[in-house]
Amino acid sequence: MERRKKVLVTGAAGFIGFHLCKVLLQQGMEVIGLDNINDYYAVDLKYARLAELGIVQKEAERWGQACVSILDSSFQFLRLNLENREALPALFATEKFDAVINLAAQAGVRYSLENPFAYVDSNLVGFVNILECCRYHKVEHLLYASSSSVYGENAQVPFSEDDQVDYPVSLYAATKKANELMAHTYSHLYQVPTTGLRFFTVYGPWGRPDMAPILFASAIKEGRPIKVFNHGEMRRDFTYIDDIVRGIIVALKNPPVEKSKKPYYQVFNIGNGEPVSLMYFIETLEKNIGIVAEKQMLPMQAGDVPQTWADTKYLNNLGYQSITSIEEGVAAFVSWYTNFYK
């Protein structure tokens, strides 16, 4: 009988990490989830996601002690900081992971203007620790979260993986570009197979409360005005969470090959492949909530960009397809939001 693949998912209590763990378990893999459960946003939501995976909060709160899911013994959770240079290598030595999917990071473009050191600790120091562990413990494939923000103010659309991405406009974007450079170095020097995942505006059930969908939904329901930046002149490649996870699974099953242009290293856009105007997204939210929002029109924020649009041809060639329309995705999000926050 074939041995089940063992996968480490960092950021397992996060939005994408939670959904990914569910799908990996459904596909019969053994999964260890890792997260430091920081308070960048409400930890209640993180513990609620973990509860959906069968992890008891009292056990999850303890640092450095693995706990087993009460719903699926193939899933364990461990509270740990990525930058812990003793505990992380010890975990790799014990568990002998086949693949690592590093989604843990200090998130948020705007917050990087206020607290740069949080990004350095998690996104740079933590990522080097992951790379070192993958190098010394011969991990077959490391996938890691990059971001569409690496494209900066790229005027050419759609954004292609072949475009130059040397001009980030936020520290968050700079750390994601740095991750790609660091991964390339480890792929080149130590033949660690790495795949960078440039996510485009992810939304859906269990999403982050600091992102537009929940900020808008809560303001609309409470009768507060919503903040609309750049006077609404924004377009985003909104990508539903199930499509994002589908893209990660396709990438996981297609590690970089030695004969490729850059052996052992690759980067993929994971997006919807079609931008939607911010005003249309708001309109669709309003229809599903049944209330028209009061809008506060504001100028563009520092570190923000007017448009994102993913060229997904490289991932499409491997079988990826984004299948969720904005109307279906927003309806599913509002349904979850209404139940969760009632």
mmCIF file of C-alpha atoms in Angstrom:
data_model
loop_
_atom_site.group_PDB
_atom_site.id
_atom_site.type_symbol
_atom_site.label_atom_id
_atom_site.label_comp_id
_atom_site.label_asym_id
_atom_site.label_seq_id
_atom_site.Cartn_x
_atom_site.Cartn_y
_atom_site.Cartn_z
ATOM 1 C CA MET A 1 0.000 0.000 0.000
ATOM 2 C CA GLU A 2 1.337 3.428 -0.997
ATOM 3 C CA ARG A 3 2.448 5.639 1.902
ATOM 4 C CA ARG A 4 0.303 8.726 2.389
ATOM 5 C CA LYS A 5 1.983 12.033 1.632
ATOM 6 C CA LYS A 6 2.781 14.109 4.705
ATOM 7 C CA VAL A 7 2.366 17.865 4.230
ATOM 8 C CA LEU A 8 3.217 20.775 6.521
ATOM 9 C CA VAL A 9 0.881 23.761 6.103
ATOM 10 C CA THR A 10 2.051 26.918 7.863
ATOM 11 C CA GLY A 11 -0.577 29.590 8.499
ATOM 12 C CA ALA A 12 -3.120 26.781 9.047
ATOM 13 C CA ALA A 13 -5.414 28.979 11.176
ATOM 14 C CA GLY A 14 -5.407 31.615 8.421
ATOM 15 C CA PHE A 15 -7.975 32.124 5.669
ATOM 16 C CA ILE A 16 -6.261 30.212 2.843
ATOM 17 C CA GLY A 17 -4.449 27.760 5.121
ATOM 18 C CA PHE A 18 -7.681 26.600 6.782
ATOM 19 C CA HIS A 19 -9.421 25.911 3.459
ATOM 20 C CA LEU A 20 -6.308 24.197 2.067
ATOM 21 C CA CYS A 21 -5.996 21.851 5.082
ATOM 22 C CA LYS A 22 -9.611 20.746 4.578
ATOM 23 C CA VAL A 23 -8.992 19.833 0.917
ATOM 24 C CA LEU A 24 -5.639 18.097 1.551
ATOM 25 C CA LEU A 25 -7.328 15.931 4.208
ATOM 26 C CA GLN A 26 -10.209 15.146 1.829
ATOM 27 C CA GLN A 27 -7.578 13.986 -0.681
ATOM 28 C CA GLY A 28 -6.194 11.499 1.832
ATOM 29 C CA MET A 29 -3.014 13.303 2.889
ATOM 30 C CA GLU A 30 -1.558 13.512 6.376
ATOM 31 C CA VAL A 31 -1.406 17.173 7.393
ATOM 32 C CA ILE A 32 0.367 19.044 10.166
ATOM 33 C CA GLY A 33 -0.863 22.612 10.525
ATOM 34 C CA LEU A 34 1.305 25.290 12.118
ATOM 35 C CA ASP A 35 0.334 28.830 13.154
ATOM 36 C CA ASN A 36 1.371 31.331 15.823
ATOM 37 C CA ILE A 37 -2.216 32.662 16.122
ATOM 38 C CA ASN A 38 -1.083 36.280 16.405
ATOM 39 C CA ASP A 39 -3.569 39.054 17.140
ATOM 40 C CA TYR A 40 -3.201 40.994 13.857
ATOM 41 C CA TYR A 41 -6.935 40.329 13.615
ATOM 42 C CA ALA A 42 -9.471 38.679 15.979
ATOM 43 C CA VAL A 43 -8.070 35.371 17.246
ATOM 44 C CA ASP A 44 -11.660 34.124 17.803
ATOM 45 C CA LEU A 45 -11.988 33.699 14.034
ATOM 46 C CA LYS A 46 -8.706 31.738 13.880
ATOM 47 C CA TYR A 47 -9.816 29.402 16.675
ATOM 48 C CA ALA A 48 -13.227 29.007 14.989
ATOM 49 C CA ARG A 49 -11.493 27.896 11.773
ATOM 50 C CA LEU A 50 -9.373 25.414 13.742
ATOM 51 C CA ALA A 51 -12.536 24.118 15.474
ATOM 52 C CA GLU A 52 -13.957 23.356 12.004
ATOM 53 C CA LEU A 53 -10.856 21.166 11.521
ATOM 54 C CA GLY A 54 -11.476 19.420 14.848
ATOM 55 C CA ILE A 55 -8.877 21.246 16.936
ATOM 56 C CA VAL A 56 -9.930 22.102 20.519
ATOM 57 C CA GLN A 57 -9.086 25.722 21.418
ATOM 58 C CA LYS A 58 -7.626 24.936 24.873
ATOM 59 C CA GLU A 59 -5.139 22.571 23.237
ATOM 60 C CA ALA A 60 -4.402 24.899 20.316
ATOM 61 C CA GLU A 61 -3.539 27.759 22.694
ATOM 62 C CA ARG A 62 -0.502 25.887 24.088
ATOM 63 C CA TRP A 63 2.827 26.723 22.479
ATOM 64 C CA GLY A 64 4.922 23.946 20.940
ATOM 65 C CA GLN A 65 2.604 21.021 21.766
ATOM 66 C CA ALA A 66 0.986 19.181 18.876
ATOM 67 C CA CYS A 67 -2.711 18.375 19.247
ATOM 68 C CA VAL A 68 -4.672 15.865 17.175
ATOM 69 C CA SER A 69 -7.989 16.695 15.494
ATOM 70 C CA ILE A 70 -11.055 15.136 17.121
ATOM 71 C CA LEU A 71 -12.639 14.902 13.647
ATOM 72 C CA ASP A 72 -9.751 13.435 11.630
ATOM 73 C CA SER A 73 -6.668 11.805 13.152
ATOM 74 C CA SER A 74 -4.749 12.630 9.948
ATOM 75 C CA PHE A 75 -4.627 16.277 11.086
ATOM 76 C CA GLN A 76 -2.460 17.694 13.866
ATOM 77 C CA PHE A 77 -1.995 21.327 14.862
ATOM 78 C CA LEU A 78 1.016 23.019 16.444
ATOM 79 C CA ARG A 79 1.302 26.596 17.716
ATOM 80 C CA LEU A 80 4.750 27.848 16.775
ATOM 81 C CA ASN A 81 6.584 30.884 15.396
ATOM 82 C CA LEU A 82 8.264 30.386 12.014
ATOM 83 C CA GLU A 83 11.358 32.185 13.272
ATOM 84 C CA ASN A 84 11.924 29.659 16.103
ATOM 85 C CA ARG A 85 15.318 28.235 15.099
ATOM 86 C CA GLU A 86 15.196 25.304 17.506
ATOM 87 C CA ALA A 87 11.609 24.054 17.418
ATOM 88 C CA LEU A 88 11.082 24.291 13.637
ATOM 89 C CA PRO A 89 14.158 22.204 12.631
ATOM 90 C CA ALA A 90 13.238 19.683 15.368
ATOM 91 C CA LEU A 91 9.737 19.378 13.862
ATOM 92 C CA PHE A 92 11.200 18.745 10.378
ATOM 93 C CA ALA A 93 13.619 16.137 11.770
ATOM 94 C CA THR A 94 10.786 14.249 13.496
ATOM 95 C CA GLU A 95 8.062 14.449 10.860
ATOM 96 C CA LYS A 96 10.045 14.082 7.589
ATOM 97 C CA PHE A 97 7.613 16.060 5.435
ATOM 98 C CA ASP A 98 7.176 15.235 1.747
ATOM 99 C CA ALA A 99 5.961 18.760 0.970
ATOM 100 C CA VAL A 100 5.739 22.107 2.746
ATOM 101 C CA ILE A 101 3.168 24.793 1.900
ATOM 102 C CA ASN A 102 4.250 28.018 3.599
ATOM 103 C CA LEU A 103 1.257 30.350 3.893
ATOM 104 C CA ALA A 104 2.253 31.866 7.253
ATOM 105 C CA ALA A 105 3.176 35.523 6.880
ATOM 106 C CA GLN A 106 2.423 38.902 8.322
ATOM 107 C CA ALA A 107 -0.377 39.931 6.000
ATOM 108 C CA GLY A 108 -1.743 43.280 4.900
ATOM 109 C CA VAL A 109 -0.378 46.041 2.681
ATOM 110 C CA ARG A 110 -1.611 48.949 4.827
ATOM 111 C CA TYR A 111 -0.400 47.533 8.149
ATOM 112 C CA SER A 112 3.146 47.328 6.721
ATOM 113 C CA LEU A 113 3.232 51.140 6.799
ATOM 114 C CA GLU A 114 2.704 51.055 10.591
ATOM 115 C CA ASN A 115 4.605 47.990 11.763
ATOM 116 C CA PRO A 116 7.467 47.089 9.405
ATOM 117 C CA PHE A 117 9.313 44.839 11.880
ATOM 118 C CA ALA A 118 6.403 42.366 12.029
ATOM 119 C CA TYR A 119 6.982 41.782 8.292
ATOM 120 C CA VAL A 120 10.740 41.360 8.657
ATOM 121 C CA ASP A 121 10.357 38.792 11.471
ATOM 122 C CA SER A 122 7.716 36.618 9.846
ATOM 123 C CA ASN A 123 8.169 37.122 6.096
ATOM 124 C CA LEU A 124 11.985 37.277 5.955
ATOM 125 C CA VAL A 125 13.518 35.660 9.072
ATOM 126 C CA GLY A 126 10.751 33.035 9.262
ATOM 127 C CA PHE A 127 11.046 32.219 5.565
ATOM 128 C CA VAL A 128 14.833 31.680 5.747
ATOM 129 C CA ASN A 129 14.158 29.239 8.600
ATOM 130 C CA ILE A 130 11.679 27.349 6.376
ATOM 131 C CA LEU A 131 14.204 27.278 3.495
ATOM 132 C CA GLU A 132 16.961 25.969 5.755
ATOM 133 C CA CYS A 133 14.684 23.230 7.119
ATOM 134 C CA CYS A 134 13.653 22.198 3.597
ATOM 135 C CA ARG A 135 17.318 22.158 2.530
ATOM 136 C CA TYR A 136 18.591 19.984 5.370
ATOM 137 C CA HIS A 137 15.607 17.649 5.539
ATOM 138 C CA LYS A 138 15.354 17.007 1.784
ATOM 139 C CA VAL A 139 11.759 18.174 1.343
ATOM 140 C CA GLU A 140 10.534 17.156 -2.124
ATOM 141 C CA HIS A 141 8.605 20.381 -2.822
ATOM 142 C CA LEU A 142 8.278 23.736 -1.057
ATOM 143 C CA LEU A 143 5.350 25.943 -2.074
ATOM 144 C CA TYR A 144 5.095 29.431 -0.575
ATOM 145 C CA ALA A 145 2.702 32.367 -0.667
ATOM 146 C CA SER A 146 3.858 35.262 -2.771
ATOM 147 C CA SER A 147 1.389 37.949 -3.825
ATOM 148 C CA SER A 148 0.023 39.909 -6.780
ATOM 149 C CA SER A 149 1.381 42.969 -4.933
ATOM 150 C CA VAL A 150 4.873 42.168 -6.321
ATOM 151 C CA TYR A 151 3.677 43.625 -9.652
ATOM 152 C CA GLY A 152 3.491 47.102 -8.094
ATOM 153 C CA GLU A 153 2.185 49.720 -10.510
ATOM 154 C CA ASN A 154 2.785 47.503 -13.536
ATOM 155 C CA ALA A 155 0.989 49.253 -16.403
ATOM 156 C CA GLN A 156 0.966 46.215 -18.699
ATOM 157 C CA VAL A 157 -2.068 43.966 -18.194
ATOM 158 C CA PRO A 158 -2.746 41.186 -17.604
ATOM 159 C CA PHE A 159 0.163 40.645 -15.181
ATOM 160 C CA SER A 160 2.397 37.826 -16.390
ATOM 161 C CA GLU A 161 4.990 35.816 -14.464
ATOM 162 C CA ASP A 162 7.426 36.949 -17.176
ATOM 163 C CA ASP A 163 7.029 40.650 -16.252
ATOM 164 C CA GLN A 164 9.743 42.486 -14.328
ATOM 165 C CA VAL A 165 8.740 42.887 -10.662
ATOM 166 C CA ASP A 166 11.565 45.076 -9.384
ATOM 167 C CA TYR A 167 9.510 48.041 -8.163
ATOM 168 C CA PRO A 168 7.278 47.090 -5.186
ATOM 169 C CA VAL A 169 5.231 49.955 -3.726
ATOM 170 C CA SER A 170 4.793 48.600 -0.167
ATOM 171 C CA LEU A 171 7.055 46.852 2.331
ATOM 172 C CA TYR A 172 4.645 43.890 2.273
ATOM 173 C CA ALA A 173 5.202 43.550 -1.497
ATOM 174 C CA ALA A 174 8.969 43.932 -1.026
ATOM 175 C CA THR A 175 9.032 41.028 1.453
ATOM 176 C CA LYS A 176 7.102 38.840 -1.005
ATOM 177 C CA LYS A 177 9.531 39.709 -3.819
ATOM 178 C CA ALA A 178 12.367 38.933 -1.389
ATOM 179 C CA ASN A 179 10.805 35.500 -0.718
ATOM 180 C CA GLU A 180 10.911 34.733 -4.434
ATOM 181 C CA LEU A 181 14.586 35.786 -4.632
ATOM 182 C CA MET A 182 15.495 33.729 -1.552
ATOM 183 C CA ALA A 183 13.641 30.687 -2.910
ATOM 184 C CA HIS A 184 15.444 31.023 -6.238
ATOM 185 C CA THR A 185 18.795 31.054 -4.432
ATOM 186 C CA TYR A 186 18.004 27.863 -2.510
ATOM 187 C CA SER A 187 16.695 26.191 -5.664
ATOM 188 C CA HIS A 188 19.870 27.166 -7.507
ATOM 189 C CA LEU A 189 22.413 26.336 -4.786
ATOM 190 C CA TYR A 190 20.822 23.352 -3.053
ATOM 191 C CA GLN A 191 18.322 21.990 -5.607
ATOM 192 C CA VAL A 192 15.369 22.624 -3.277
ATOM 193 C CA PRO A 193 12.298 22.488 -5.591
ATOM 194 C CA THR A 194 10.323 25.689 -4.902
ATOM 195 C CA THR A 195 7.060 27.085 -6.259
ATOM 196 C CA GLY A 196 5.971 30.668 -5.545
ATOM 197 C CA LEU A 197 2.220 31.354 -5.560
ATOM 198 C CA ARG A 198 1.191 34.885 -6.492
ATOM 199 C CA PHE A 199 -2.338 35.129 -5.083
ATOM 200 C CA PHE A 200 -4.780 37.694 -6.477
ATOM 201 C CA THR A 201 -7.391 39.316 -4.135
ATOM 202 C CA VAL A 202 -8.762 36.244 -2.353
ATOM 203 C CA TYR A 203 -12.297 36.399 -0.924
ATOM 204 C CA GLY A 204 -14.960 34.026 0.366
ATOM 205 C CA PRO A 205 -16.292 32.346 3.545
ATOM 206 C CA TRP A 206 -14.000 32.489 6.603
ATOM 207 C CA GLY A 207 -12.138 35.470 5.076
ATOM 208 C CA ARG A 208 -9.979 37.963 6.935
ATOM 209 C CA PRO A 209 -11.858 40.759 8.753
ATOM 210 C CA ASP A 210 -9.248 43.340 7.671
ATOM 211 C CA MET A 211 -10.072 42.803 3.978
ATOM 212 C CA ALA A 212 -12.653 44.689 1.909
ATOM 213 C CA PRO A 213 -15.507 42.105 1.805
ATOM 214 C CA ILE A 214 -15.923 41.883 5.605
ATOM 215 C CA LEU A 215 -15.139 45.578 6.179
ATOM 216 C CA PHE A 216 -17.825 46.460 3.624
ATOM 217 C CA ALA A 217 -20.374 43.877 4.810
ATOM 218 C CA SER A 218 -20.121 44.882 8.477
ATOM 219 C CA ALA A 219 -20.368 48.608 7.658
ATOM 220 C CA ILE A 220 -23.385 48.079 5.364
ATOM 221 C CA LYS A 221 -25.225 45.959 7.963
ATOM 222 C CA GLU A 222 -24.476 48.467 10.739
ATOM 223 C CA GLY A 223 -25.437 51.493 8.643
ATOM 224 C CA ARG A 224 -21.932 52.965 8.605
ATOM 225 C CA PRO A 225 -20.412 54.461 5.435
ATOM 226 C CA ILE A 226 -17.924 52.280 3.555
ATOM 227 C CA LYS A 227 -14.539 53.710 2.588
ATOM 228 C CA VAL A 228 -14.072 53.613 -1.186
ATOM 229 C CA PHE A 229 -10.491 54.431 -2.138
ATOM 230 C CA ASN A 230 -9.339 56.135 -5.361
ATOM 231 C CA HIS A 231 -12.968 57.327 -5.652
ATOM 232 C CA GLY A 232 -13.956 53.822 -6.767
ATOM 233 C CA GLU A 233 -11.622 53.847 -9.773
ATOM 234 C CA MET A 234 -10.112 50.460 -8.874
ATOM 235 C CA ARG A 235 -10.208 47.075 -10.539
ATOM 236 C CA ARG A 236 -9.302 43.860 -8.758
ATOM 237 C CA ASP A 237 -8.873 40.276 -9.907
ATOM 238 C CA PHE A 238 -11.187 38.977 -7.150
ATOM 239 C CA THR A 239 -10.550 35.224 -6.777
ATOM 240 C CA TYR A 240 -12.861 32.924 -4.829
ATOM 241 C CA ILE A 241 -11.174 30.846 -2.124
ATOM 242 C CA ASP A 242 -12.097 27.457 -3.684
ATOM 243 C CA ASP A 243 -10.377 28.497 -6.923
ATOM 244 C CA ILE A 244 -7.274 29.587 -4.999
ATOM 245 C CA VAL A 245 -7.089 26.207 -3.232
ATOM 246 C CA ARG A 246 -7.628 24.413 -6.549
ATOM 247 C CA GLY A 247 -4.644 26.334 -7.931
ATOM 248 C CA ILE A 248 -2.444 25.380 -4.960
ATOM 249 C CA ILE A 249 -3.305 21.682 -5.414
ATOM 250 C CA VAL A 250 -2.420 21.852 -9.135
ATOM 251 C CA ALA A 251 0.908 23.519 -8.266
ATOM 252 C CA LEU A 252 1.585 20.970 -5.492
ATOM 253 C CA LYS A 253 1.192 18.117 -7.978
ATOM 254 C CA ASN A 254 3.483 19.789 -10.528
ATOM 255 C CA PRO A 255 6.859 20.555 -8.901
ATOM 256 C CA PRO A 256 9.452 22.358 -11.021
ATOM 257 C CA VAL A 257 11.484 20.040 -13.237
ATOM 258 C CA GLU A 258 15.211 20.087 -13.877
ATOM 259 C CA LYS A 259 14.836 20.639 -17.613
ATOM 260 C CA SER A 260 12.848 23.843 -17.111
ATOM 261 C CA LYS A 261 14.269 27.305 -17.827
ATOM 262 C CA LYS A 262 15.115 27.738 -14.138
ATOM 263 C CA PRO A 263 15.669 24.250 -12.701
ATOM 264 C CA TYR A 264 13.905 23.552 -9.388
ATOM 265 C CA TYR A 265 12.260 27.015 -9.338
ATOM 266 C CA GLN A 266 8.925 28.308 -10.626
ATOM 267 C CA VAL A 267 6.327 30.986 -9.890
ATOM 268 C CA PHE A 268 2.611 30.905 -10.725
ATOM 269 C CA ASN A 269 -0.171 33.490 -10.728
ATOM 270 C CA ILE A 270 -3.316 32.131 -9.066
ATOM 271 C CA GLY A 271 -6.215 34.397 -9.939
ATOM 272 C CA ASN A 272 -9.606 34.585 -11.570
ATOM 273 C CA GLY A 273 -8.030 35.876 -14.785
ATOM 274 C CA GLU A 274 -10.536 38.696 -15.132
ATOM 275 C CA PRO A 275 -10.625 41.963 -13.184
ATOM 276 C CA VAL A 276 -13.860 43.343 -11.734
ATOM 277 C CA SER A 277 -14.455 46.998 -10.921
ATOM 278 C CA LEU A 278 -14.577 47.760 -7.205
ATOM 279 C CA MET A 279 -17.944 49.479 -7.690
ATOM 280 C CA TYR A 280 -19.436 46.336 -9.273
ATOM 281 C CA PHE A 281 -18.124 44.228 -6.380
ATOM 282 C CA ILE A 282 -19.796 46.641 -3.925
ATOM 283 C CA GLU A 283 -23.036 46.551 -5.973
ATOM 284 C CA THR A 284 -23.064 42.729 -5.847
ATOM 285 C CA LEU A 285 -22.528 42.836 -2.073
ATOM 286 C CA GLU A 286 -25.390 45.340 -1.689
ATOM 287 C CA LYS A 287 -27.754 43.096 -3.698
ATOM 288 C CA ASN A 288 -26.972 40.059 -1.552
ATOM 289 C CA ILE A 289 -27.229 41.960 1.742
ATOM 290 C CA GLY A 290 -30.327 43.851 0.600
ATOM 291 C CA ILE A 291 -29.055 47.295 1.666
ATOM 292 C CA VAL A 292 -27.488 50.091 -0.396
ATOM 293 C CA ALA A 293 -24.253 51.307 1.186
ATOM 294 C CA GLU A 294 -23.464 54.891 2.054
ATOM 295 C CA LYS A 295 -20.110 55.542 0.360
ATOM 296 C CA GLN A 296 -17.262 57.738 1.534
ATOM 297 C CA MET A 297 -15.118 58.448 -1.538
ATOM 298 C CA LEU A 298 -11.427 58.798 -0.666
ATOM 299 C CA PRO A 299 -8.131 59.262 -2.532
ATOM 300 C CA MET A 300 -5.783 56.354 -3.265
ATOM 301 C CA GLN A 301 -3.916 55.055 -0.217
ATOM 302 C CA ALA A 302 -0.123 54.838 -0.082
ATOM 303 C CA GLY A 303 1.095 51.389 -1.152
ATOM 304 C CA ASP A 304 -2.105 50.601 -3.069
ATOM 305 C CA VAL A 305 -2.440 50.014 -6.829
ATOM 306 C CA PRO A 306 -5.320 50.918 -9.182
ATOM 307 C CA GLN A 307 -5.611 47.540 -10.914
ATOM 308 C CA THR A 308 -4.683 43.861 -10.637
ATOM 309 C CA TRP A 309 -5.271 41.270 -13.367
ATOM 310 C CA ALA A 310 -3.750 37.782 -13.465
ATOM 311 C CA ASP A 311 -2.504 36.061 -16.586
ATOM 312 C CA THR A 312 -2.955 32.425 -15.495
ATOM 313 C CA LYS A 313 -1.815 30.673 -18.686
ATOM 314 C CA TYR A 314 1.072 28.759 -17.064
ATOM 315 C CA LEU A 315 -1.172 27.225 -14.408
ATOM 316 C CA ASN A 316 -3.995 26.728 -16.950
ATOM 317 C CA ASN A 317 -1.577 24.602 -18.996
ATOM 318 C CA LEU A 318 -1.319 22.255 -15.997
ATOM 319 C CA GLY A 319 -5.107 21.947 -15.642
ATOM 320 C CA TYR A 320 -6.076 24.913 -13.429
ATOM 321 C CA GLN A 321 -9.335 26.697 -14.105
ATOM 322 C CA SER A 322 -11.047 29.434 -12.110
ATOM 323 C CA ILE A 323 -14.742 28.491 -12.184
ATOM 324 C CA THR A 324 -16.489 30.727 -9.610
ATOM 325 C CA SER A 325 -18.218 33.869 -10.896
ATOM 326 C CA ILE A 326 -18.228 37.021 -8.792
ATOM 327 C CA GLU A 327 -22.014 36.651 -8.348
ATOM 328 C CA GLU A 328 -21.736 33.061 -7.006
ATOM 329 C CA GLY A 329 -18.720 33.891 -4.839
ATOM 330 C CA VAL A 330 -20.228 36.976 -3.214
ATOM 331 C CA ALA A 331 -23.520 35.127 -2.546
ATOM 332 C CA ALA A 332 -21.607 32.314 -0.774
ATOM 333 C CA PHE A 333 -19.568 34.848 1.198
ATOM 334 C CA VAL A 334 -22.643 36.827 2.357
ATOM 335 C CA SER A 335 -24.432 33.616 3.355
ATOM 336 C CA TRP A 336 -21.472 32.560 5.537
ATOM 337 C CA TYR A 337 -20.978 36.091 6.932
ATOM 338 C CA THR A 338 -24.642 36.387 7.943
ATOM 339 C CA ASN A 339 -24.545 33.061 9.802
ATOM 340 C CA PHE A 340 -21.142 33.533 11.440
ATOM 341 C CA TYR A 341 -21.610 37.107 12.648
ATOM 342 C CA LYS A 342 -25.300 36.986 13.603
#
